[in-house]
mmCIF file of N, CA, C and O in Angstrom:
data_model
loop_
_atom_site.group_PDB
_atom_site.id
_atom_site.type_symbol
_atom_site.label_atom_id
_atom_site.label_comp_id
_atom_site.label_asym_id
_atom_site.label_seq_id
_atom_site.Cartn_x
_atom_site.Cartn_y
_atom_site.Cartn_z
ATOM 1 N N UNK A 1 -15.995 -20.976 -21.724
ATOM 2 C CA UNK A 1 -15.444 -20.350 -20.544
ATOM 3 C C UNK A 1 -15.581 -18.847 -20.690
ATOM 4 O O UNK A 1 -15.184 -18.216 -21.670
ATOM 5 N N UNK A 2 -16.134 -18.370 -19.709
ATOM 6 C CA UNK A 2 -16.107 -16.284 -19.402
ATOM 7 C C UNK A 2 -15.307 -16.113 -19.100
ATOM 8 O O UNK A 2 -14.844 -16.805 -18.193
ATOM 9 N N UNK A 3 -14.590 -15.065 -19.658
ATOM 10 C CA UNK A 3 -13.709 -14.402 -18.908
ATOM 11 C C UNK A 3 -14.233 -13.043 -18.339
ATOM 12 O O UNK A 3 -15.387 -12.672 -18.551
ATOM 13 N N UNK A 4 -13.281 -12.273 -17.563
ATOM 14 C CA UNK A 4 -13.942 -12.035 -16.068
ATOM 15 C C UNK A 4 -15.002 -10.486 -16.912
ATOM 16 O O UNK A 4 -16.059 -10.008 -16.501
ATOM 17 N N UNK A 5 -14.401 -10.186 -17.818
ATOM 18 C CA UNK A 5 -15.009 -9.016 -18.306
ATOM 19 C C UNK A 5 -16.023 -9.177 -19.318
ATOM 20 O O UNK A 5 -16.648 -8.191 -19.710
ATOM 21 N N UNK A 6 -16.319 -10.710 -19.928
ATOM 22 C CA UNK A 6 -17.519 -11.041 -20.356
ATOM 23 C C UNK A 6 -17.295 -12.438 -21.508
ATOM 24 O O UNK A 6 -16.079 -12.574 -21.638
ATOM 25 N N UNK A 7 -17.684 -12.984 -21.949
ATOM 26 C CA UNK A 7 -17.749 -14.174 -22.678
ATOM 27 C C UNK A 7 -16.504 -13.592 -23.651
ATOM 28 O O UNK A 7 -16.191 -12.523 -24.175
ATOM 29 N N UNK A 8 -15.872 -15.294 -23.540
ATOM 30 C CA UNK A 8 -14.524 -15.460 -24.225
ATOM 31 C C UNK A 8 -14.974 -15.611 -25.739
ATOM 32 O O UNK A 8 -15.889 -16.373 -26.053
ATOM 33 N N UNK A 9 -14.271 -14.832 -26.670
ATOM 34 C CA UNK A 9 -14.585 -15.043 -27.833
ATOM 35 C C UNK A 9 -13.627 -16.160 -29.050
ATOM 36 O O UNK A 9 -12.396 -16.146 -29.061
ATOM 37 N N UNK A 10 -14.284 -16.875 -29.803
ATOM 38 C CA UNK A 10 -13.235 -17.754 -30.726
ATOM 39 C C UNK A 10 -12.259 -16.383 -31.158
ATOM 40 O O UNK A 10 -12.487 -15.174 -31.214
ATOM 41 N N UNK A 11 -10.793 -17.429 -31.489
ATOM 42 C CA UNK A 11 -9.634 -16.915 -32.654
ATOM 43 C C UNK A 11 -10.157 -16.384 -33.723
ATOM 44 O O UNK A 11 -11.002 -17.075 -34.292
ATOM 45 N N UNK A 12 -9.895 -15.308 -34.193
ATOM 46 C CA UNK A 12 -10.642 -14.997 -35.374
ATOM 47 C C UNK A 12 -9.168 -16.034 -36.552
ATOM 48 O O UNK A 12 -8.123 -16.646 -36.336
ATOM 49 N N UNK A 13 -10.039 -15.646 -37.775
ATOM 50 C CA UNK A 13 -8.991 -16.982 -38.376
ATOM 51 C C UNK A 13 -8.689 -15.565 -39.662
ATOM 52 O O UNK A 13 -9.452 -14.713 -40.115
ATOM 53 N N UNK A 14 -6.977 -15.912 -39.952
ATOM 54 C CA UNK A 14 -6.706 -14.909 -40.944
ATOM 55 C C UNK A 14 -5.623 -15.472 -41.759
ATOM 56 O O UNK A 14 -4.649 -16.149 -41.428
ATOM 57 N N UNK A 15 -6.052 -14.995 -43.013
ATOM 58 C CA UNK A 15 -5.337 -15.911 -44.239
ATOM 59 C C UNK A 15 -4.040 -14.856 -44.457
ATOM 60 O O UNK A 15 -3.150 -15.200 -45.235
ATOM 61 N N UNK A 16 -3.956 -13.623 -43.788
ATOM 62 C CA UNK A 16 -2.650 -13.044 -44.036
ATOM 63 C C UNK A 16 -1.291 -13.427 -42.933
ATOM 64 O O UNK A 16 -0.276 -12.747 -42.778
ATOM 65 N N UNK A 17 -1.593 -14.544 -42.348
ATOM 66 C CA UNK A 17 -0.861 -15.111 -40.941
ATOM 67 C C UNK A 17 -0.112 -16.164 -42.288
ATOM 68 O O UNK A 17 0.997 -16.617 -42.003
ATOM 69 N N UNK A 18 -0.582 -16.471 -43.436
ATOM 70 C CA UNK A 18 0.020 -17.797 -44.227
ATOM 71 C C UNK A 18 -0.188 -18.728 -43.493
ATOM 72 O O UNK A 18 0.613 -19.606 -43.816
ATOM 73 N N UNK A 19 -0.933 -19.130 -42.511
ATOM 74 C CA UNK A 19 -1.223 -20.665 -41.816
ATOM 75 C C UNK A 19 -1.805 -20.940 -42.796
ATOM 76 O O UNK A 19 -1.198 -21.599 -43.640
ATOM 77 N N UNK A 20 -3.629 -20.415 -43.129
ATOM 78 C CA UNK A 20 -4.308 -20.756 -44.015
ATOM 79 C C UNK A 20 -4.911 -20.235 -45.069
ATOM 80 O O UNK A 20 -5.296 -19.070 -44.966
ATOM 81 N N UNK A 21 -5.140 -20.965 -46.333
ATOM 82 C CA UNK A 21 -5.799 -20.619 -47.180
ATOM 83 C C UNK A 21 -6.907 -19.515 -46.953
ATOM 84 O O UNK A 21 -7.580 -19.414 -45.927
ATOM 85 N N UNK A 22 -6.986 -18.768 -47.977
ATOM 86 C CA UNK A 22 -8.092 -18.058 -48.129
ATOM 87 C C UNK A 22 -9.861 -19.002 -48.047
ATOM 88 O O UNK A 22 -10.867 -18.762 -47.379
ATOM 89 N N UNK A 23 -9.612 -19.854 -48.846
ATOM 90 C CA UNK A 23 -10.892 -20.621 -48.897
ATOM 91 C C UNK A 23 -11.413 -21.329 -47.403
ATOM 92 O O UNK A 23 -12.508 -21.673 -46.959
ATOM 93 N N UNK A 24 -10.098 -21.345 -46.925
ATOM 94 C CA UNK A 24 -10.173 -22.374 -45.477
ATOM 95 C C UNK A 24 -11.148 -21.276 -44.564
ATOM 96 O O UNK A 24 -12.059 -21.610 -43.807
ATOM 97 N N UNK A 25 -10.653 -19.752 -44.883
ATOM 98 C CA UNK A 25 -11.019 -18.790 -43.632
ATOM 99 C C UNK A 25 -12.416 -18.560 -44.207
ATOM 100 O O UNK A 25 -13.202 -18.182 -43.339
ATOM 101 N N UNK A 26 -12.960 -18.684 -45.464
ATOM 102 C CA UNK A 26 -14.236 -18.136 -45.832
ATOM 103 C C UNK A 26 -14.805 -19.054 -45.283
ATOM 104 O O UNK A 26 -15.797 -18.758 -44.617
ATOM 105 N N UNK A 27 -14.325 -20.699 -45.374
ATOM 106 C CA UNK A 27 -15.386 -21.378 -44.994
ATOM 107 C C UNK A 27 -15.690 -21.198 -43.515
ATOM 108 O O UNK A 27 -16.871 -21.187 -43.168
ATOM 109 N N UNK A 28 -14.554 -21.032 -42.459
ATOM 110 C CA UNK A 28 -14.629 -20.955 -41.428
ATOM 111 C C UNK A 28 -15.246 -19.857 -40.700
ATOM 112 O O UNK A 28 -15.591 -19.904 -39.519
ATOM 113 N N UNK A 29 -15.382 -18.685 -41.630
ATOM 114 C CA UNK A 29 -16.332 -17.825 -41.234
ATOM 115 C C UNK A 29 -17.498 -17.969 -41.580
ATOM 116 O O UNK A 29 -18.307 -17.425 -40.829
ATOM 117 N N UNK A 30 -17.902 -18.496 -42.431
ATOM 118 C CA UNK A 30 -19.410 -18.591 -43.295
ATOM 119 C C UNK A 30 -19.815 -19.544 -42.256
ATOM 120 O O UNK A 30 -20.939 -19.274 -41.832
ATOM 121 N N UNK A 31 -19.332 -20.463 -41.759
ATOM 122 C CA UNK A 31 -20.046 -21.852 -41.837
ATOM 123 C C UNK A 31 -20.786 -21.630 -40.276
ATOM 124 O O UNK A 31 -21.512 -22.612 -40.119
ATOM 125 N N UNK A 32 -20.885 -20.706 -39.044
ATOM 126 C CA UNK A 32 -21.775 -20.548 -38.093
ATOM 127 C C UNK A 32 -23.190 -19.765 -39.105
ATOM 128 O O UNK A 32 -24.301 -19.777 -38.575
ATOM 129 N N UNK A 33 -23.056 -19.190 -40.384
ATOM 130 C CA UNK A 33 -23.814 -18.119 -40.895
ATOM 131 C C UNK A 33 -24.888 -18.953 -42.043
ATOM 132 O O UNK A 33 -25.515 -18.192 -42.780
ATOM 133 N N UNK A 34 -25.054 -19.987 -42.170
ATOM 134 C CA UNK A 34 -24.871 -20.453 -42.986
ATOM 135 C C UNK A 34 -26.404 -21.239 -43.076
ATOM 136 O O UNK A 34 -26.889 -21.376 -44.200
ATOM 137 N N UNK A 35 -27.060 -21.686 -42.036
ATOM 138 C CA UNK A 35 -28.509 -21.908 -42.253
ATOM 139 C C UNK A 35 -29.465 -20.076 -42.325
ATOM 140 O O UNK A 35 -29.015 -18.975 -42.005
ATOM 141 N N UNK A 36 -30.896 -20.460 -42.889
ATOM 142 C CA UNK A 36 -31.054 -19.095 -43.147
ATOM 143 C C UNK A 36 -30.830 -18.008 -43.849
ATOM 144 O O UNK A 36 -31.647 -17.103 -43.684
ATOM 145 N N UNK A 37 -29.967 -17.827 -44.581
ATOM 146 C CA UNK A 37 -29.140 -17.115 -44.721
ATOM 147 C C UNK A 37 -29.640 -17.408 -46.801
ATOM 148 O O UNK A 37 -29.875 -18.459 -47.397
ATOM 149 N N UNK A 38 -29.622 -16.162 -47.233
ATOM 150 C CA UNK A 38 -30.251 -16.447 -48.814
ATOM 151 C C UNK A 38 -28.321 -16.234 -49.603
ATOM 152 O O UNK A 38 -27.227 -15.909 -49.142
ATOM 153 N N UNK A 39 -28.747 -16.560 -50.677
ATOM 154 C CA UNK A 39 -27.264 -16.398 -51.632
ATOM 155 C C UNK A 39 -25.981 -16.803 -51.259
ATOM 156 O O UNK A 39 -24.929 -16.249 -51.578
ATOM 157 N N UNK A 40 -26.184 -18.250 -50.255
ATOM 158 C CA UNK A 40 -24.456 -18.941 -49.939
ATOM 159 C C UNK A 40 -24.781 -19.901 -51.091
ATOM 160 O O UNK A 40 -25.912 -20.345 -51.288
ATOM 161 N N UNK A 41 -23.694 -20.191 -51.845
ATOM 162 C CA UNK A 41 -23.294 -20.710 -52.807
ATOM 163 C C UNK A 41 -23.036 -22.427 -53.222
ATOM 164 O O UNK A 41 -21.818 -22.606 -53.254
ATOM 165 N N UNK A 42 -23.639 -23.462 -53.479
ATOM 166 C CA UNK A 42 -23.298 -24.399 -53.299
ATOM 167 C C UNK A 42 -22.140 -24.948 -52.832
ATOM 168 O O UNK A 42 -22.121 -26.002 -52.197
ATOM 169 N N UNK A 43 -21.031 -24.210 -53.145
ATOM 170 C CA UNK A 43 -20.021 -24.764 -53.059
ATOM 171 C C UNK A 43 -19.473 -24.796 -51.402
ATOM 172 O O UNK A 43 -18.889 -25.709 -50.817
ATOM 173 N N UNK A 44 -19.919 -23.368 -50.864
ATOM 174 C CA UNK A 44 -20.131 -23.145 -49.104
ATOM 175 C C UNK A 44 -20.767 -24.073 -48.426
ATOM 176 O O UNK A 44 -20.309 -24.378 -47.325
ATOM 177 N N UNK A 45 -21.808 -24.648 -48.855
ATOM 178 C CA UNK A 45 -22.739 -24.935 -48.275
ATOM 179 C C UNK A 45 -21.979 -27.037 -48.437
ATOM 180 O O UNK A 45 -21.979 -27.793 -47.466
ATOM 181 N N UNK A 46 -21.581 -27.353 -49.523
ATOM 182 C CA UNK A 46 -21.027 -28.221 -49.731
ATOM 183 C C UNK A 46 -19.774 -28.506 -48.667
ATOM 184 O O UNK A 46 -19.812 -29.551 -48.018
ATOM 185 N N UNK A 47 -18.600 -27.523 -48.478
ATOM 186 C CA UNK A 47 -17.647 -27.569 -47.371
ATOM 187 C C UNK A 47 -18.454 -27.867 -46.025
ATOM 188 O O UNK A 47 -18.459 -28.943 -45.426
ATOM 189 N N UNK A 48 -19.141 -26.690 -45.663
ATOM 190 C CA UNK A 48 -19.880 -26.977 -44.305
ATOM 191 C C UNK A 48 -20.361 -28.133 -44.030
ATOM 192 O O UNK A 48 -19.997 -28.698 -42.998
ATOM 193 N N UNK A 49 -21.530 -28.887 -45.133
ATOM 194 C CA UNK A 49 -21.955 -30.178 -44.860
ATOM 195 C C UNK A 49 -20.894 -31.323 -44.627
ATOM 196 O O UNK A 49 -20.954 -32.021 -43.614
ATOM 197 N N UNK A 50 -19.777 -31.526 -45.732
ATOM 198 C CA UNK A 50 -18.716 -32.121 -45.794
ATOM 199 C C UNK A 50 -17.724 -32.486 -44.468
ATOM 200 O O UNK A 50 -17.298 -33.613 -44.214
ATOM 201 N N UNK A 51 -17.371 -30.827 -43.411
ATOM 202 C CA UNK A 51 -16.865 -30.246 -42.410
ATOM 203 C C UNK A 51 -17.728 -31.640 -41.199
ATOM 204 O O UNK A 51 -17.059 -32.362 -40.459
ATOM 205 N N UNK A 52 -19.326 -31.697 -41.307
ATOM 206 C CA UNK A 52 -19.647 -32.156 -40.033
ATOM 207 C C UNK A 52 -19.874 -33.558 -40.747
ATOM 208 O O UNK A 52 -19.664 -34.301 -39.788
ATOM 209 N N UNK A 53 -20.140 -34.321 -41.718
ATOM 210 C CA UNK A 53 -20.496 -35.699 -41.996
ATOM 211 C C UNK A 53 -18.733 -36.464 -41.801
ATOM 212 O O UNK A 53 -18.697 -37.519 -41.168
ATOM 213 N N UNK A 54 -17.939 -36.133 -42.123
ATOM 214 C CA UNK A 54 -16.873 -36.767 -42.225
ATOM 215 C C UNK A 54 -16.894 -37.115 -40.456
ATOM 216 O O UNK A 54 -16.449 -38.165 -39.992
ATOM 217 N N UNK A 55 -17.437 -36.127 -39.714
ATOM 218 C CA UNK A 55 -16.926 -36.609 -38.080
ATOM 219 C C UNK A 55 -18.024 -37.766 -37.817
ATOM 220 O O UNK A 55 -17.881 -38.538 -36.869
ATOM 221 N N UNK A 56 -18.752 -37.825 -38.400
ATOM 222 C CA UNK A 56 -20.453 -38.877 -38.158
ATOM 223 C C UNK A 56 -22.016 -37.799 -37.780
ATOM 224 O O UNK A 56 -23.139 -38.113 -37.385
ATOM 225 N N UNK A 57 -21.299 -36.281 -38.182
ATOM 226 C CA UNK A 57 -22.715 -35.662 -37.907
ATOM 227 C C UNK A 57 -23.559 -35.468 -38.896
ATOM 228 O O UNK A 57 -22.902 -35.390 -39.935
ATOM 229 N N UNK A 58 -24.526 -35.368 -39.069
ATOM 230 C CA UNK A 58 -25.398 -35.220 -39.535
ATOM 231 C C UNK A 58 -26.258 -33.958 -39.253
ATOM 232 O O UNK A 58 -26.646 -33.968 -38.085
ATOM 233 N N UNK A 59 -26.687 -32.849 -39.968
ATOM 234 C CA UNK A 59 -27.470 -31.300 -39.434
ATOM 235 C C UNK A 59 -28.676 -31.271 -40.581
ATOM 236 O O UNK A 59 -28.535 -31.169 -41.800
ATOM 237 N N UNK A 60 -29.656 -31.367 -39.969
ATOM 238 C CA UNK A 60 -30.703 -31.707 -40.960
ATOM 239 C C UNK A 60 -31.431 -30.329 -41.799
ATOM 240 O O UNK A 60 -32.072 -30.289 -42.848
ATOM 241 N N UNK A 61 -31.025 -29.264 -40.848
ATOM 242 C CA UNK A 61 -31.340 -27.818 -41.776
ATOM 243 C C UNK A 61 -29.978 -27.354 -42.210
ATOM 244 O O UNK A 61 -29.796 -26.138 -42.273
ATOM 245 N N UNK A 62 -29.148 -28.051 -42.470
ATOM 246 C CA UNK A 62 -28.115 -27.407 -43.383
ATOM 247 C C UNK A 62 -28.178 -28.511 -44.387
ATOM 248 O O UNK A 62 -28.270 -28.015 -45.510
ATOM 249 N N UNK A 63 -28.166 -29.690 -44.416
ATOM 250 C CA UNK A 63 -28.374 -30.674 -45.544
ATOM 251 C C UNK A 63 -29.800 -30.482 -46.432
ATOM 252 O O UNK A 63 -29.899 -30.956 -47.564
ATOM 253 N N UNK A 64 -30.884 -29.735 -45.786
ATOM 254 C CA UNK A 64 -31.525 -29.270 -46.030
ATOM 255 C C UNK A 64 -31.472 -27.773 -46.914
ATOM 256 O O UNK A 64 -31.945 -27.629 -48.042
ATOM 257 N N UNK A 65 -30.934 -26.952 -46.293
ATOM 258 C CA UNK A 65 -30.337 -26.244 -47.871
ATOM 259 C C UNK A 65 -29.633 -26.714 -48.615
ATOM 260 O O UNK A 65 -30.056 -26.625 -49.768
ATOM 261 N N UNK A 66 -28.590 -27.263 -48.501
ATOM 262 C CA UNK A 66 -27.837 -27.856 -49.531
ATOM 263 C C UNK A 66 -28.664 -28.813 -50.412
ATOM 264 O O UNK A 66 -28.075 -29.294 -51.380
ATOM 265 N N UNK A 67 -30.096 -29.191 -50.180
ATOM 266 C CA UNK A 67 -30.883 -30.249 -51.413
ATOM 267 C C UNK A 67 -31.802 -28.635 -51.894
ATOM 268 O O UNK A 67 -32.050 -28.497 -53.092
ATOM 269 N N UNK A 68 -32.063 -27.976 -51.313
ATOM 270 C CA UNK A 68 -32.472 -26.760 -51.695
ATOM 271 C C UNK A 68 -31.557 -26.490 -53.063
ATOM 272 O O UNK A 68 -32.050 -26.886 -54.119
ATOM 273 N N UNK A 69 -30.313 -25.868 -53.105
ATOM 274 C CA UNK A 69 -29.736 -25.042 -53.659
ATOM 275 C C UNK A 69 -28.946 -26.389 -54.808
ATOM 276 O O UNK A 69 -28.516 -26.088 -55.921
ATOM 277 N N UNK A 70 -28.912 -27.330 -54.444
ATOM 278 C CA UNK A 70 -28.548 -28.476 -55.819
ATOM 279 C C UNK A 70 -29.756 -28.412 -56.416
ATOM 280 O O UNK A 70 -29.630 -27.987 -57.565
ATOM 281 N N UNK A 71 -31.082 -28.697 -56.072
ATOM 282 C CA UNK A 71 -32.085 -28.989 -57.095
ATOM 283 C C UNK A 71 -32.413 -27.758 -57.866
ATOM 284 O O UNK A 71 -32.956 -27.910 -58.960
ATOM 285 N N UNK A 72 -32.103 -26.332 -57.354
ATOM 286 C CA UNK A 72 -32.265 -25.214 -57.668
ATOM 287 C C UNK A 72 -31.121 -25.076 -59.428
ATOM 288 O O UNK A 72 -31.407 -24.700 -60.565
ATOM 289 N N UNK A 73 -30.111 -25.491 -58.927
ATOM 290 C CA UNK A 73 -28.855 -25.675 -59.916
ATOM 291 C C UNK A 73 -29.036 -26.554 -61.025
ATOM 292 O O UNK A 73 -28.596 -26.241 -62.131
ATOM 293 N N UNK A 74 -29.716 -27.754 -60.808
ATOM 294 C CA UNK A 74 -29.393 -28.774 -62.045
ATOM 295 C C UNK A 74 -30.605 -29.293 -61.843
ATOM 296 O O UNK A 74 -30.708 -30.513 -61.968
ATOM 297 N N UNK A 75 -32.087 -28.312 -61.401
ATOM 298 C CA UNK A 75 -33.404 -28.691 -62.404
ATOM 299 C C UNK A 75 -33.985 -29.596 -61.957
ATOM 300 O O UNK A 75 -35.102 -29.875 -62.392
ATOM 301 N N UNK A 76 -33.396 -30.318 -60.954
ATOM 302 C CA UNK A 76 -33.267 -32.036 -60.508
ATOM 303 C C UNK A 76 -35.210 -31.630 -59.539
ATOM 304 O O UNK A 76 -35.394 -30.567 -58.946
ATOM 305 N N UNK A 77 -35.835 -32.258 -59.598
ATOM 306 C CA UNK A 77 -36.984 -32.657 -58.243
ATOM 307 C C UNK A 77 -36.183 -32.602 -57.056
ATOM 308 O O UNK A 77 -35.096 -33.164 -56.926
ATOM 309 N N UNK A 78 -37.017 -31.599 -55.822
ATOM 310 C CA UNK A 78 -35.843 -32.067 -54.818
ATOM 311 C C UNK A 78 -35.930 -32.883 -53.928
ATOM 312 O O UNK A 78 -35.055 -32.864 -53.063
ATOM 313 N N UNK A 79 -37.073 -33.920 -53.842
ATOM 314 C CA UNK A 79 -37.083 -35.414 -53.151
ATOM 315 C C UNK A 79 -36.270 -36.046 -53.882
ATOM 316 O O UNK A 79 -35.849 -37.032 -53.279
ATOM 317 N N UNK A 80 -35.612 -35.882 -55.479
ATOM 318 C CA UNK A 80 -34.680 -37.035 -55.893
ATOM 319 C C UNK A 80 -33.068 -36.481 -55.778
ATOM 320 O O UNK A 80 -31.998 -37.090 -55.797
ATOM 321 N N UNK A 81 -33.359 -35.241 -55.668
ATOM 322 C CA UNK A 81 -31.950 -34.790 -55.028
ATOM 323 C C UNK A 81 -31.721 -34.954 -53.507
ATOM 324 O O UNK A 81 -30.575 -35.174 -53.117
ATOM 325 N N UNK A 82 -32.751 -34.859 -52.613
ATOM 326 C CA UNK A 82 -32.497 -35.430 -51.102
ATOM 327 C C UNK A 82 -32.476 -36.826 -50.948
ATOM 328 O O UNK A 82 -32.050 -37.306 -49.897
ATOM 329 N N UNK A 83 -33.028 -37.797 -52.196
ATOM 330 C CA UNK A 83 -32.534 -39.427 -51.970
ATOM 331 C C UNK A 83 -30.886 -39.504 -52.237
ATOM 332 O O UNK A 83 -30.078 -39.971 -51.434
ATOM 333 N N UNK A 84 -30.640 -39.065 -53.260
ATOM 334 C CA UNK A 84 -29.203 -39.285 -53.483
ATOM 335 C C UNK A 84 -28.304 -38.713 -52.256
ATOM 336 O O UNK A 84 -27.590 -39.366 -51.494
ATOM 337 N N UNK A 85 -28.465 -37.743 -52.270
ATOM 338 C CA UNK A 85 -27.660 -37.152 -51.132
ATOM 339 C C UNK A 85 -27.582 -37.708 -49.835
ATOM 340 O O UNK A 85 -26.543 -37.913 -49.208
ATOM 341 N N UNK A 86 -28.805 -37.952 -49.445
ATOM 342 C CA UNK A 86 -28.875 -38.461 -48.040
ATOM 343 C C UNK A 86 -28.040 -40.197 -48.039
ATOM 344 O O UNK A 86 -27.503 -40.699 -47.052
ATOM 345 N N UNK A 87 -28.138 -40.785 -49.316
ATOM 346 C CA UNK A 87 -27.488 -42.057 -49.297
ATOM 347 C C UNK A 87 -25.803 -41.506 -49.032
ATOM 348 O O UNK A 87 -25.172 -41.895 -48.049
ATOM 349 N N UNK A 88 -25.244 -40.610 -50.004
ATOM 350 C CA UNK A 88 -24.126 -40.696 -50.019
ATOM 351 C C UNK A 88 -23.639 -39.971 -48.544
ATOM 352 O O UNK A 88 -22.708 -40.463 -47.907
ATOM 353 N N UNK A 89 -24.160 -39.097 -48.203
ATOM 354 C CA UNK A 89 -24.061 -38.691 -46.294
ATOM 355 C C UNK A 89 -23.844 -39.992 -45.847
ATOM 356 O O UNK A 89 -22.816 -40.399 -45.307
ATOM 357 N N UNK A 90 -24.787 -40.588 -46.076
ATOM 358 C CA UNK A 90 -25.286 -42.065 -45.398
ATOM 359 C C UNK A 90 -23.850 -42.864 -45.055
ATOM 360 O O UNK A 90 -23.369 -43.184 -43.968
ATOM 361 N N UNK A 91 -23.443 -43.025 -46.199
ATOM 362 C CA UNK A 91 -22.123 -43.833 -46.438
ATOM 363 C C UNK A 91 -20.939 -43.124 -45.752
ATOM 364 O O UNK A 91 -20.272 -43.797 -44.966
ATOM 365 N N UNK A 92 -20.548 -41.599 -46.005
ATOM 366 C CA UNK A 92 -19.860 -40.970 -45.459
ATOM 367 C C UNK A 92 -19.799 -41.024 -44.381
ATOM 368 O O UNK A 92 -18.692 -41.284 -43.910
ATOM 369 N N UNK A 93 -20.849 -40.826 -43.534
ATOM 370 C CA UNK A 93 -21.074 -40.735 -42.215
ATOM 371 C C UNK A 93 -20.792 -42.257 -41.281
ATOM 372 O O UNK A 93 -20.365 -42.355 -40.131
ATOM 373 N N UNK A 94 -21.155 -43.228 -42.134
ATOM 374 C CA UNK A 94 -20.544 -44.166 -41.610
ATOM 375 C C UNK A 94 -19.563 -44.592 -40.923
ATOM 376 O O UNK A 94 -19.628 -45.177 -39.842
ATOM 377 N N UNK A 95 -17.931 -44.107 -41.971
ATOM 378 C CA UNK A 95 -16.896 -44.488 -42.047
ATOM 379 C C UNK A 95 -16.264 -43.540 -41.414
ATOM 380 O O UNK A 95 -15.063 -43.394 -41.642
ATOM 381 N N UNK A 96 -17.026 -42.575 -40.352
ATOM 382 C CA UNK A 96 -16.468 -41.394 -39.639
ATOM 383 C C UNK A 96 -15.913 -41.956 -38.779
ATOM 384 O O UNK A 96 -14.765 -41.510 -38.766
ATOM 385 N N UNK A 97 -16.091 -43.048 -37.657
ATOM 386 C CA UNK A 97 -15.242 -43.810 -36.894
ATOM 387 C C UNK A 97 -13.816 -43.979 -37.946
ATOM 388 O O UNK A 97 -12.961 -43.120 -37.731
ATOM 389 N N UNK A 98 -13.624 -44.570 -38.589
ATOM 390 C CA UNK A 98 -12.236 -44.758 -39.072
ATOM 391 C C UNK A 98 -11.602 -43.550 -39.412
ATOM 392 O O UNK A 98 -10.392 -43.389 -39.251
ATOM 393 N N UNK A 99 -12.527 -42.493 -39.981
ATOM 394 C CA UNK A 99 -11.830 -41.284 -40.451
ATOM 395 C C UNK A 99 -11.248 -40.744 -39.303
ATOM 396 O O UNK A 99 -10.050 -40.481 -39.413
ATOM 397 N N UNK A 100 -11.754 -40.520 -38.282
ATOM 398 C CA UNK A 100 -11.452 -39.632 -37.174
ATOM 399 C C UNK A 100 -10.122 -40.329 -36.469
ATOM 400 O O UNK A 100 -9.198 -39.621 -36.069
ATOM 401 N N UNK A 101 -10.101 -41.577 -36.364
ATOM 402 C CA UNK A 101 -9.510 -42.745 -35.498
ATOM 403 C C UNK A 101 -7.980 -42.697 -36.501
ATOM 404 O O UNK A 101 -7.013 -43.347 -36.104
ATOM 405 N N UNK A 102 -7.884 -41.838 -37.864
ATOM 406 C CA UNK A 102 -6.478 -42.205 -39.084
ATOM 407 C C UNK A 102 -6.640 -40.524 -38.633
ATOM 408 O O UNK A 102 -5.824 -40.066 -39.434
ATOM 409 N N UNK A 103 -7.070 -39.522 -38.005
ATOM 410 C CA UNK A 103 -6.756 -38.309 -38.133
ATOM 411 C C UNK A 103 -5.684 -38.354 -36.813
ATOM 412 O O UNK A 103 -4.521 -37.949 -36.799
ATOM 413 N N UNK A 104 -6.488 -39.007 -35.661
ATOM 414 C CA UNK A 104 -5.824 -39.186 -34.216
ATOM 415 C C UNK A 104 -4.354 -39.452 -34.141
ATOM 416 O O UNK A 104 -3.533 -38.900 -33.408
ATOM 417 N N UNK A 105 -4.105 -40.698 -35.313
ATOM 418 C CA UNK A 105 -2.462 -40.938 -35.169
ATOM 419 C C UNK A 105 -1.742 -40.082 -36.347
ATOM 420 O O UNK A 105 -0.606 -40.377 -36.716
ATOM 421 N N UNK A 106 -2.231 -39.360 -36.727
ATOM 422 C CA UNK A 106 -1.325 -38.130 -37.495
ATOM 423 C C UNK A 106 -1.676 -36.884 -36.839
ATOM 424 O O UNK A 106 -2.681 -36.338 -37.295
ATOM 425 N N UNK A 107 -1.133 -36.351 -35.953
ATOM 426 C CA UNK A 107 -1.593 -35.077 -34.963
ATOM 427 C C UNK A 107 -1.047 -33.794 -35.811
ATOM 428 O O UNK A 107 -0.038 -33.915 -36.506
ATOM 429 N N UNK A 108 -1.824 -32.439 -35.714
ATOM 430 C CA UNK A 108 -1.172 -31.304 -36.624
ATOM 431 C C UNK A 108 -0.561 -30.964 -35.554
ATOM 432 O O UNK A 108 -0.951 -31.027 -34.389
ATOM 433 N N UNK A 109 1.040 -30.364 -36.255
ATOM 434 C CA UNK A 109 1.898 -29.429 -35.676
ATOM 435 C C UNK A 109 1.449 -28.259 -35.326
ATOM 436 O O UNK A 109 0.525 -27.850 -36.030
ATOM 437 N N UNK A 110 1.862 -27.433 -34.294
ATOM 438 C CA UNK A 110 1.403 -25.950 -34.283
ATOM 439 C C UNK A 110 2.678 -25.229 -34.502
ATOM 440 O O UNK A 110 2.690 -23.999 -34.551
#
């Protein structure tokens, strides 16, 4: 939605409000920044992927760095680091109907 003086912008997210974690706001800022982008850290890149498979998505140039930057880490070939991975997405992504469907009847407070 625009508003009248020009495109509505997201909440910025801030860990000095004590809602959330520090880690919560890095990820939440990193994670539009995050394909492209040289020196994000496995562990970023791990939340972000994590963030969209649990709903049933799947993003094939961000799972795509993330077999980048594991095979880079632990030496691995990275067709045998994109088999493993893509199985365990696989599975994850599955069970996103139930995940989402046990988030629905526990609603967050504001």
């Amino acid at each position: 939605m625009a508003a009248p003086d020009g495109p509505r912008r997201p909440p910025r997210l801030s860990a000095g409000a004590g809602h959330w974690s520090t880690t919560v706001v890095r990820a939440g800022a990193l994670r539009p920044r995050l394909v492209g982008q040289d020196g994000i850290d496995v562990d970023d890149l791990l939340v972000s992927v994590a963030d969209k498979v649990w709903k049933g998505k799947r993003v094939t140039d961000l799972e795509a760095l993330l077999v980048d930057r594991l095979a880079e880490v632990t030496g691995r070939e990275r067709w045998s680091v994109f088999l493993d991975l893509d199985d365990i997405l696989d599975r994850l992504a599955a069970d996103a109907d139930r995940w989402l469907a046990f988030q629905a009847t526990h609603p967050v407070r504001h």
